[in-house]
XYZ file of C-alpha atoms in Angstrom:
702
model
C 2.525 13.393 -11.040
C -0.524 11.721 -12.640
C -3.558 13.609 -13.775
C -6.900 12.995 -12.040
C -9.793 12.122 -14.373
C -13.458 11.195 -13.983
C -14.301 7.717 -12.717
C -16.271 6.868 -15.873
C -13.013 6.454 -17.798
C -12.105 3.200 -16.028
C -13.845 0.161 -14.468
C -14.900 0.405 -10.863
C -13.832 -3.006 -9.569
C -10.406 -1.895 -8.454
C -11.835 1.175 -6.796
C -14.160 -1.120 -4.895
C -11.244 -3.084 -3.589
C -9.700 0.050 -2.234
C -13.022 1.065 -0.761
C -13.112 -2.235 1.079
C -9.871 -1.460 2.754
C -10.865 2.088 3.459
C -14.128 0.868 4.871
C -12.336 -1.501 7.187
C -10.025 1.167 8.446
C -12.836 3.644 8.678
C -14.890 1.161 10.648
C -12.021 0.440 13.013
C -11.053 4.000 13.562
C -14.502 5.529 13.726
C -15.677 2.872 16.130
C -12.869 3.763 18.450
C -11.832 7.321 17.873
C -14.412 9.516 16.197
C -16.983 9.746 18.973
C -15.128 10.837 22.061
C -16.866 12.186 25.134
C -16.351 15.070 27.526
C -15.234 17.372 24.698
C -11.817 15.720 24.505
C -10.034 16.875 21.348
C -8.782 14.095 19.061
C -6.591 13.939 15.995
C -8.750 13.661 12.844
C -8.366 10.500 10.710
C -8.570 10.455 6.902
C -8.293 7.336 4.765
C -6.880 7.441 1.228
C -7.686 4.218 -0.646
C -5.826 3.512 -3.921
C -7.218 0.652 -6.062
C -5.563 -1.103 -9.003
C -8.124 -1.018 -11.856
C -5.909 -2.471 -14.609
C -6.642 -5.563 -16.682
C -4.335 -7.728 -14.573
C -6.915 -7.543 -11.763
C -9.164 -9.797 -13.913
C -6.725 -12.666 -13.428
C -6.678 -15.135 -10.632
C -3.761 -14.689 -8.224
C -0.623 -16.725 -8.791
C 0.264 -19.000 -5.865
C -2.896 -17.945 -4.002
C -2.904 -18.064 -0.245
C -6.496 -19.276 -0.191
C -8.233 -22.102 -2.044
C -10.611 -21.417 -4.969
C -9.696 -17.750 -5.400
C -11.743 -15.904 -7.993
C -10.416 -13.039 -10.137
C -8.846 -10.397 -7.972
C -11.359 -7.661 -8.852
C -14.301 -9.947 -7.958
C -12.791 -10.719 -4.582
C -12.362 -6.975 -4.002
C -16.058 -6.429 -4.797
C -17.117 -9.226 -2.463
C -15.150 -7.790 0.434
C -16.321 -4.265 -0.331
C -19.992 -5.239 -0.117
C -19.450 -6.345 3.486
C -17.194 -3.480 4.531
C -19.353 -0.684 3.134
C -22.349 -1.830 5.188
C -20.074 -1.949 8.261
C -18.808 1.603 7.946
C -20.069 3.685 10.870
C -21.302 7.218 10.478
C -18.565 9.816 10.596
C -16.001 7.799 8.618
C -13.983 10.053 6.236
C -12.839 8.075 3.158
C -11.263 9.210 -0.164
C -11.062 6.714 -3.034
C -8.807 6.556 -6.124
C -8.511 4.052 -8.980
C -5.611 3.743 -11.380
C -4.697 2.002 -14.586
C -3.332 4.220 -17.376
C -4.362 7.290 -15.396
C -5.259 8.090 -11.794
C -9.008 8.526 -11.320
C -10.543 10.291 -8.346
C -13.402 8.395 -6.706
C -15.981 9.537 -4.166
C -14.881 11.510 -1.131
C -17.420 10.714 1.578
C -17.873 11.509 5.249
C -20.536 8.892 5.889
C -23.663 10.240 7.535
C -26.495 8.130 6.084
C -27.362 4.999 4.127
C -27.428 7.135 0.990
C -23.664 7.653 1.344
C -23.183 3.896 1.596
C -25.334 3.359 -1.489
C -23.143 5.864 -3.362
C -20.071 3.843 -2.422
C -21.739 0.556 -3.381
C -22.717 1.901 -6.795
C -19.137 3.090 -7.355
C -17.766 -0.332 -6.426
C -20.189 -2.315 -8.594
C -19.156 -0.257 -11.664
C -15.507 -1.388 -11.529
C -14.382 -3.437 -14.618
C -10.542 -3.719 -14.444
C -10.101 -3.043 -18.186
C -7.080 -0.694 -18.334
C -4.208 -1.701 -20.607
C -1.346 -0.088 -18.737
C -0.656 -0.134 -15.056
C 0.891 3.045 -13.703
C 1.188 2.005 -10.073
C 4.053 4.158 -8.811
C 2.992 7.372 -10.575
C -0.507 6.973 -9.092
C 0.851 6.168 -5.622
C 3.107 9.246 -5.789
C 0.091 11.463 -6.557
C -2.010 10.042 -3.677
C 0.895 10.226 -1.210
C 1.456 13.877 -2.206
C -2.150 14.699 -1.267
C -1.842 12.747 1.965
C 1.418 14.522 2.849
C -0.112 17.912 2.111
C -2.997 17.131 4.480
C -0.676 15.842 7.210
C 1.561 18.896 6.913
C -1.274 21.410 7.016
C -2.867 19.678 9.985
C -0.142 18.275 12.252
C -2.765 16.664 14.463
C -4.320 14.701 11.604
C -3.798 10.957 11.317
C -3.566 9.898 7.671
C -3.888 6.298 6.481
C -3.127 5.330 2.837
C -4.218 1.891 1.593
C -2.947 0.624 -1.751
C -4.630 -2.370 -3.460
C -2.481 -3.719 -6.320
C -0.887 -6.831 -7.703
C 2.360 -4.755 -7.878
C 2.485 -4.892 -11.672
C 3.614 -1.640 -13.344
C 4.185 -1.613 -17.142
C 4.674 2.136 -17.389
C 7.821 2.594 -19.580
C 8.587 5.860 -17.752
C 7.740 4.699 -14.268
C 9.762 6.183 -11.421
C 11.823 3.971 -9.181
C 9.808 2.807 -6.130
C 12.642 3.806 -3.786
C 12.591 7.325 -5.249
C 8.862 7.679 -4.662
C 8.995 6.331 -1.093
C 12.049 8.398 -0.189
C 10.042 11.578 -0.718
C 7.761 10.608 2.181
C 10.201 8.718 4.369
C 10.054 11.198 7.264
C 6.263 11.189 7.440
C 6.113 7.408 7.159
C 8.648 6.768 9.881
C 7.007 9.261 12.217
C 3.734 7.430 11.569
C 1.960 10.705 10.816
C 1.171 9.082 7.468
C 0.838 5.307 7.315
C 1.049 3.504 3.974
C -0.255 -0.049 3.776
C 0.177 -2.165 0.640
C -2.565 -4.791 0.331
C -2.319 -7.864 -1.870
C -5.403 -9.773 -2.976
C -4.845 -13.419 -2.160
C -1.106 -13.758 -2.763
C 2.194 -13.188 -1.020
C 4.953 -10.881 -2.286
C 8.388 -12.176 -2.943
C 10.675 -11.791 0.013
C 12.887 -9.137 -1.611
C 9.834 -7.086 -2.631
C 8.357 -7.238 0.844
C 11.671 -6.308 2.466
C 12.170 -3.347 0.130
C 8.744 -1.944 0.970
C 8.997 -2.508 4.711
C 12.457 -0.893 4.819
C 10.828 2.312 3.557
C 8.134 2.188 6.256
C 5.418 0.521 4.158
C 3.192 -2.032 5.868
C 2.372 -5.104 3.757
C -0.887 -7.042 4.276
C -2.544 -9.976 2.515
C -6.314 -9.492 2.200
C -7.918 -12.699 3.452
C -9.927 -11.194 6.324
C -10.545 -7.617 7.454
C -7.979 -8.069 10.167
C -5.381 -9.038 7.566
C -5.909 -5.677 5.882
C -6.080 -3.549 8.982
C -4.596 -5.497 11.901
C -6.191 -5.007 15.285
C -4.041 -2.463 17.088
C -4.739 -1.037 20.522
C -3.685 2.582 21.003
C -4.847 5.251 23.441
C -4.001 8.538 25.073
C -4.756 9.865 28.556
C -6.134 13.406 28.714
C -4.898 15.495 30.440
C -1.310 14.354 30.340
C -0.568 15.788 33.788
C -2.862 13.982 36.198
C -3.699 15.322 39.635
C -5.201 13.139 42.327
C -8.928 13.751 42.479
C -9.157 15.073 38.901
C -11.122 13.264 36.223
C -9.122 11.881 33.295
C -10.374 10.621 29.938
C -9.007 7.719 27.917
C -8.979 8.648 24.214
C -9.118 5.409 22.242
C -6.995 5.603 19.056
C -7.201 1.871 18.341
C -7.494 0.556 14.802
C -9.631 -2.366 13.671
C -13.225 -3.607 13.655
C -13.570 -3.456 17.408
C -16.376 -5.225 19.172
C -15.397 -4.588 22.782
C -13.028 -2.479 24.851
C -11.933 -3.116 28.438
C -9.886 -0.542 30.337
C -8.021 -1.538 33.491
C -7.043 1.691 35.245
C -4.428 -0.042 37.384
C -5.705 1.206 40.752
C -7.863 -1.738 41.762
C -11.124 -0.101 40.715
C -13.594 -1.928 38.475
C -12.620 -1.942 34.769
C -14.425 0.404 32.381
C -15.948 -0.206 28.984
C -16.796 2.096 26.148
C -15.094 4.402 23.719
C -14.198 7.369 25.923
C -14.407 6.324 29.572
C -13.410 8.650 32.373
C -11.804 7.884 35.703
C -10.722 9.574 38.914
C -7.489 8.591 40.672
C -8.014 9.212 44.362
C -4.442 8.681 45.517
C -1.112 9.803 44.087
C 1.209 7.231 42.579
C 2.152 5.546 39.321
C -0.464 3.390 37.643
C -0.359 1.163 34.569
C -3.387 1.632 32.352
C -4.173 -1.264 30.058
C -6.566 -1.111 27.096
C -7.674 -4.454 25.664
C -9.633 -4.395 22.412
C -11.473 -7.374 20.934
C -12.331 -7.674 17.255
C -15.495 -9.080 15.736
C -13.694 -12.402 15.219
C -12.525 -12.630 18.822
C -8.932 -11.480 18.354
C -7.449 -9.329 21.094
C -4.737 -6.709 21.326
C -3.590 -4.683 24.319
C -1.708 -1.477 24.934
C -0.384 -0.124 28.225
C 0.685 3.274 29.411
C 2.144 4.485 32.691
C 0.226 7.294 34.342
C 1.818 9.323 37.083
C -0.668 10.850 39.478
C 0.590 13.598 41.758
C -0.994 15.515 44.571
C -2.431 18.887 43.703
C -0.871 21.920 45.364
C -1.696 22.092 49.079
C -4.463 24.439 50.188
C -3.666 28.037 51.061
C -6.203 29.753 53.309
C -6.942 33.447 52.735
C -9.943 35.752 53.046
C -10.956 39.388 53.115
C -13.701 41.296 54.945
C -16.158 43.284 52.851
C -16.163 46.305 55.193
C -13.253 48.149 56.730
C -15.356 49.347 59.690
C -17.687 46.811 61.317
C -20.548 48.039 63.468
C -22.896 46.096 65.706
C -25.844 44.796 63.682
C -24.109 45.292 60.331
C -24.024 42.366 57.894
C -20.450 41.603 56.845
C -19.460 39.367 53.911
C -16.344 37.249 54.372
C -14.792 36.674 50.934
C -12.927 33.361 50.685
C -9.767 33.713 48.569
C -8.287 30.317 49.469
C -6.669 28.115 46.855
C -6.543 24.346 46.676
C -8.398 21.472 45.013
C -11.642 20.149 46.449
C -11.356 22.002 49.760
C -13.745 22.089 52.672
C -13.977 25.209 54.782
C -14.653 25.926 58.411
C -15.155 29.451 59.777
C -14.985 30.473 63.429
C -16.337 33.972 64.080
C -14.854 34.503 67.526
C -18.154 34.203 69.420
C -18.718 30.413 69.373
C -20.514 30.569 66.038
C -19.185 28.620 63.059
C -20.010 28.130 59.379
C -19.060 25.734 56.556
C -20.103 28.069 53.726
C -17.521 29.280 51.268
C -18.434 32.976 51.595
C -20.574 33.423 54.690
C -22.255 36.572 55.975
C -22.075 37.358 59.671
C -23.613 39.899 62.064
C -22.170 40.645 65.490
C -24.662 41.775 68.115
C -22.136 42.990 70.653
C -19.191 45.330 70.348
C -15.731 43.991 70.958
C -12.710 42.363 69.402
C -13.268 39.148 67.450
C -10.756 36.724 65.935
C -12.019 35.283 62.647
C -10.362 31.998 61.732
C -10.713 30.210 58.368
C -9.481 26.621 57.955
C -9.232 25.118 54.470
C -8.746 21.326 54.256
C -8.462 19.170 51.149
C -9.436 15.510 50.694
C -5.843 14.395 51.344
C -5.825 15.608 54.944
C -3.800 18.742 54.294
C -5.075 21.970 55.736
C -4.177 25.622 56.137
C -5.462 28.348 58.435
C -5.854 32.104 58.129
C -6.805 34.482 60.947
C -7.849 38.093 61.184
C -8.809 40.246 64.143
C -11.641 42.750 63.682
C -13.057 45.364 66.000
C -16.846 45.619 66.171
C -17.984 49.098 67.191
C -21.248 50.455 68.646
C -23.744 49.608 71.361
C -24.533 46.011 72.040
C -27.350 44.796 69.836
C -30.344 43.432 71.746
C -31.064 39.699 71.631
C -34.632 38.946 72.701
C -35.496 35.997 74.944
C -37.791 35.199 77.868
C -38.703 32.267 80.085
C -42.121 31.022 81.190
C -42.535 30.182 84.868
C -45.086 27.459 84.113
C -44.261 25.718 80.803
C -47.798 24.288 80.347
C -50.135 26.524 82.325
C -53.842 25.870 82.871
C -56.681 28.174 81.926
C -56.991 31.019 84.459
C -53.750 30.102 86.226
C -51.332 32.962 86.962
C -48.166 32.639 84.849
C -44.934 34.616 85.335
C -43.069 35.719 82.159
C -39.489 36.862 82.753
C -37.494 38.866 80.196
C -34.012 37.356 79.798
C -32.969 39.437 76.787
C -29.371 40.649 76.497
C -27.770 43.713 74.997
C -28.437 47.420 75.292
C -32.214 47.370 76.027
C -34.364 50.374 76.911
C -37.952 49.161 76.458
C -39.736 45.859 75.928
C -43.197 45.219 74.526
C -45.234 42.131 75.456
C -47.880 40.928 73.003
C -50.191 38.643 74.973
C -53.174 36.599 73.721
C -56.548 37.961 74.859
C -55.115 41.436 75.423
C -56.199 44.143 72.966
C -53.189 46.433 73.515
C -49.547 45.413 73.994
C -47.940 45.804 77.432
C -44.956 48.194 77.221
C -42.308 48.189 79.990
C -39.774 51.050 80.144
C -36.637 49.875 81.907
C -35.361 53.439 81.995
C -38.195 54.337 84.387
C -37.706 51.368 86.677
C -39.861 48.835 84.865
C -39.765 45.248 86.091
C -38.353 42.426 83.964
C -41.100 40.002 85.043
C -44.847 40.259 84.424
C -47.795 38.097 85.451
C -50.623 37.056 83.158
C -53.337 34.428 82.731
C -54.716 32.671 79.663
C -58.451 32.374 79.051
C -58.496 29.713 76.309
C -57.286 26.159 75.966
C -54.780 25.256 73.250
C -51.692 26.803 71.651
C -51.196 30.448 72.623
C -48.519 32.745 71.172
C -46.502 35.208 73.256
C -44.309 37.700 71.403
C -41.628 39.876 73.023
C -40.095 42.916 71.275
C -37.004 44.618 72.732
C -35.502 47.977 71.695
C -32.329 49.808 72.584
C -29.537 51.902 71.154
C -28.113 48.838 69.431
C -31.319 48.185 67.523
C -34.312 45.997 68.171
C -35.136 42.293 68.199
C -38.059 40.041 68.956
C -38.790 36.448 69.867
C -41.915 34.307 69.914
C -42.846 31.363 72.082
C -45.911 29.174 71.679
C -47.375 27.819 74.899
C -49.711 24.861 75.286
C -52.434 26.073 77.670
C -54.261 23.209 79.325
C -57.728 23.129 80.810
C -58.027 23.382 84.569
C -60.170 20.244 84.535
C -58.917 16.684 84.368
C -60.318 14.587 81.525
C -62.887 12.103 82.870
C -61.837 8.465 82.954
C -64.906 6.157 83.041
C -64.928 3.114 85.331
C -68.353 1.459 85.819
C -68.933 -2.159 86.918
C -72.101 -4.230 87.389
C -72.966 -6.035 90.633
C -75.955 -8.394 91.094
C -77.661 -7.544 94.388
C -80.580 -9.953 94.260
C -81.830 -12.512 91.751
C -85.270 -14.144 91.719
C -87.313 -16.513 89.532
C -88.225 -13.699 87.086
C -86.145 -10.658 88.018
C -82.629 -9.433 88.784
C -81.697 -6.440 90.943
C -78.325 -4.977 89.918
C -76.120 -2.087 91.048
C -74.080 0.081 88.695
C -70.956 0.861 90.712
C -69.530 4.103 89.321
C -65.836 4.573 90.105
C -65.031 7.067 87.325
C -62.230 9.587 87.933
C -61.357 13.030 86.645
C -63.644 16.016 86.288
C -67.084 14.359 86.052
C -70.042 16.755 85.839
C -72.831 14.262 85.322
C -73.470 10.537 84.870
C -76.351 9.300 82.690
C -77.739 5.767 82.930
C -79.688 4.346 80.007
C -80.715 0.904 81.273
C -81.577 -0.395 77.815
C -84.980 -1.853 78.841
C -87.132 1.102 77.864
C -87.241 2.630 81.339
C -86.441 6.371 81.670
C -82.810 7.508 81.635
C -81.485 8.367 85.086
C -79.191 11.407 85.366
C -77.139 12.049 88.498
C -74.595 14.743 89.216
C -70.992 13.767 89.507
C -70.196 10.142 90.247
C -73.003 8.124 91.962
C -74.019 4.483 92.105
C -77.450 3.514 90.758
C -79.614 0.395 91.232
C -82.096 -1.020 88.770
C -84.342 -4.071 88.569
C -84.540 -5.982 85.285
C -87.195 -8.406 84.116
C -86.450 -11.397 81.888
C -84.560 -10.530 78.673
C -81.201 -9.460 77.194
C -80.181 -5.801 77.556
C -77.240 -3.435 76.936
C -76.972 -0.585 79.404
C -75.163 2.631 78.378
C -73.514 4.795 81.030
C -72.379 8.243 79.792
C -69.694 9.960 81.858
C -69.911 13.680 81.087
C -67.139 16.129 81.917
C -66.588 19.834 81.184
C -67.600 21.020 77.724
C -64.057 20.849 76.342
C -64.086 17.083 76.797
C -66.179 14.621 74.864
C -68.501 12.348 76.839
C -67.252 8.829 77.492
C -69.716 5.928 77.119
C -69.507 2.550 78.839
C -71.595 -0.374 77.497
C -72.604 -3.153 79.916
C -74.488 -6.282 78.718
C -77.140 -7.730 81.078
C -79.097 -11.019 80.787
C -82.064 -12.084 82.901
C -83.307 -15.597 81.956
C -87.065 -16.233 81.547
C -88.740 -18.285 84.410
C -89.811 -21.900 83.777
C -93.618 -22.703 83.461
C -95.482 -24.206 86.510
C -95.885 -27.590 84.879
C -92.117 -27.708 84.427
C -91.643 -27.040 88.134
C -94.128 -29.927 88.936
C -92.208 -32.182 86.641
C -89.087 -31.412 88.564
C -90.376 -33.481 91.555
C -92.684 -35.887 89.700
C -89.969 -37.188 87.472
C -87.709 -38.434 90.321
C -90.709 -40.102 92.038
C -91.720 -41.791 88.826
C -88.173 -42.935 88.332
C -88.117 -44.447 91.832
C -91.477 -46.241 91.318
C -90.493 -47.535 87.915
C -87.181 -48.663 89.279
C -88.870 -50.536 92.178
C -91.324 -52.217 89.846
C -88.571 -53.252 87.516
C -86.592 -54.643 90.444
C -89.609 -56.634 91.687
C -90.130 -58.119 88.243
C -86.515 -59.044 87.985
C -86.568 -60.512 91.465
C -89.633 -62.628 90.693
C -88.143 -63.838 87.487
C -84.927 -64.733 89.281
C -86.873 -66.548 91.946
C -88.773 -68.587 89.413
C -85.594 -69.444 87.636
C -84.015 -70.511 90.911
C -87.047 -72.663 91.693
C -86.922 -74.185 88.241
C -83.270 -74.959 88.592
C -83.785 -76.488 92.095
C -86.294 -79.102 90.831
C -85.232 -82.712 90.312
C -84.527 -83.397 86.700
C -82.972 -86.553 85.285
C -82.763 -90.336 85.849
C -81.843 -92.098 89.100
C -80.350 -95.554 88.578
C -80.118 -97.928 91.582
C -79.571 -101.602 92.545
C -78.562 -103.650 95.539
C -74.862 -103.994 95.916
C -75.398 -107.583 96.889
C -76.318 -108.312 93.296
C -73.483 -106.730 91.359
C -74.472 -108.467 88.156
C -78.059 -107.463 88.302
C -79.128 -104.522 86.076
C -79.959 -101.105 87.472
C -83.481 -100.120 88.115
C -84.388 -96.578 86.974
C -86.792 -93.869 87.926
C -87.383 -90.527 86.029
C -87.739 -87.079 87.638
C -89.622 -84.525 85.483
C -88.562 -81.311 87.266
C -91.867 -80.648 89.024
C -90.621 -81.302 92.560
C -87.517 -80.787 94.612
C -87.809 -84.153 96.352
C -88.640 -87.659 95.165
C -89.305 -90.943 97.030
C -88.203 -94.129 95.290
C -89.321 -97.528 96.814
C -86.399 -99.903 96.952
C -88.387 -102.868 98.390
C -91.476 -103.388 100.483
C -89.973 -101.813 103.572
C -87.148 -99.590 102.307
C -87.246 -96.409 100.222
C -84.725 -93.863 98.916
C -85.392 -90.117 99.275
C -83.678 -87.924 96.629
C -83.536 -84.145 97.143
C -82.359 -81.081 95.085
C -81.256 -77.989 97.069
C -79.931 -74.537 95.925
C -76.961 -72.846 97.605
C -78.011 -69.134 98.091
C -74.427 -67.926 97.975
C -73.238 -69.698 94.852
C -76.606 -70.450 93.166
C -75.296 -74.028 92.672
C -77.767 -76.982 92.716
C -76.765 -79.840 95.030
C -78.357 -83.370 95.092
C -78.442 -85.871 97.963
C -79.923 -89.268 98.666
C -80.855 -91.058 101.903
C -82.196 -94.567 102.581
C -85.102 -94.993 105.044
C -85.948 -98.438 106.450
C -89.364 -99.558 107.459
C -88.554 -99.059 111.104
C -87.589 -95.446 110.457
C -83.872 -95.881 110.370
C -82.199 -93.354 108.050
C -78.868 -93.684 106.317
C -77.650 -90.422 104.829
C -78.231 -88.078 103.316
C -75.230 -88.674 101.047
C -74.352 -86.201 98.241
C -75.044 -87.407 94.759
C -72.568 -86.418 92.085
C -73.779 -86.539 88.556
C -72.661 -89.640 86.663
C -70.792 -90.994 89.702
C -71.720 -94.100 91.705
C -72.750 -93.396 95.276
C -73.225 -96.171 97.889
C -75.718 -95.637 100.660
C -76.256 -98.607 102.956
C -76.930 -101.668 100.864
C -77.640 -99.817 97.613
C -75.718 -98.122 94.774
C -77.118 -94.968 93.188
C -76.231 -93.144 89.974
C -77.875 -89.804 88.945
C -77.909 -88.824 85.283
C -79.296 -85.315 84.616
C -80.888 -84.325 81.348
């Protein structure tokens, strides 16, 4: 076995590489397993990280699996810088570096940033300068420590990570199969897991097969998930699940886990978180599935069958705290039932019940009582236990009384009747307004009913105490004592009796009901207030103005006065000159209308006369001289008739007349001979030729 020496002997680069892997595992495991809830115990996890710090780690990998790979130790440092900052608090990591000798690195349970800085400083000091590479001796030493821890703590989960290029130039190196055979049992039982991690290259097939046959996991470090693959694992606590009990999922998953989803398999909503709890309500077999998602979006799932069984059925049982039960004695009933999540129902044999677990009960009467306890669980199963007890002694009094008038009035006689039960010898009445209680001795023939009256309005308390051989009891009732008066209800209306030019006589019709002692009338016009007893109508005369009358309806002193407001308006009279105008204006309108009509009539008449005058030119000639020109005569509109000489003995008479119905002007012409003979009149149509006797006429109006 190799000797452990101080870290200063060798470069720190290889140690950093191992720290990277440890950090990854620590991050995975602590993020899933270290912080469990509900005080669920969990196997502790310890990471042993073994880093190759020999000179070969300064080389670039042969046949690299990634493009542009740097020296192996530099790649380890790069990955370590990221992983150390990702390590959650609580991660337990132990680091080792090896070249010619095995060097112990920091052993840290991370609790602060200072712990991370310690790891970072250790990583940055790695140099990979060792000449010899003693891989298998160093691995044997680390595995021995891991096995010792796993053996001393069977519940511990131990993870060993080995970073190396698999070169070993130790002339006395042990055979790899010999080293791994020593820990074969632990490796195959997975109590200790050994993972060999290459930095950017793949092992030869025979090397990989040889390691995996001995239970060694082989990973190529390209991403964190290549080093520590995402692996979903969980346990259900407790292992025996009863319906209705709360179970906890203990997440043992490995990897940098970003999210967890738990499907409980019973149709309920999935859970999230590190240590969720759940309650299975019904018995049956359920498949629980845990799906974990890494920071890069990869997923892994694990399932487990959970069998949920019914808890044992309830068994009802109880004891009584006293062997001898007397009337009036408080007895405790001790519930000794078994069963999960039970509800209880007690029946005490006298119609009383209780749902308490351990009730107390007092019997007021002697006799035999059957106590029955029923215990029922949430699955519909129930059990019953019964016990008969004998209650000894006189019957305990139970006080009660009835009131003949539930809401009596002040001064009204009220009958109070004692209805108490049990062994009663005397009763004592405590009545309001009475200085000393009223004691009735039933042993001397006292009556069970009394008569009293209440002097005050409001809530009054009556207390009855009863005593007998079985003890004593009392009861209290509060009565609402009403006044003997009825609250007044106002009802006042206004009626106009008479209304003049400057006054109004009104009547206040008072129809108020209830107990009315007095009615007060404040008329609101400055006149004295009128007070009348009871309900009476009142009349009052108002002058011009606007008023608000107030009628107060007053009842007994225990009632507040009710006020009714009535608005009243008496308009002011019109002045005398306004009254004169009332008849002068129509007369003036008639006169003005007549004058206007006369003017219009005159104007119409003149217009008619003007229109009826002859206006225009009358052309005429003898029809015996058709070629002769017409002679003409002008009418200037100053006359309604014109005489036109036709020759020495004959003349034509032209007239203009107005039709009174149509207001149309009509013209006519007649011929008068010297001997007085008349021809016509013949209508003249404007611009038409008209023949009358021996002459033709044509009238042209202008």
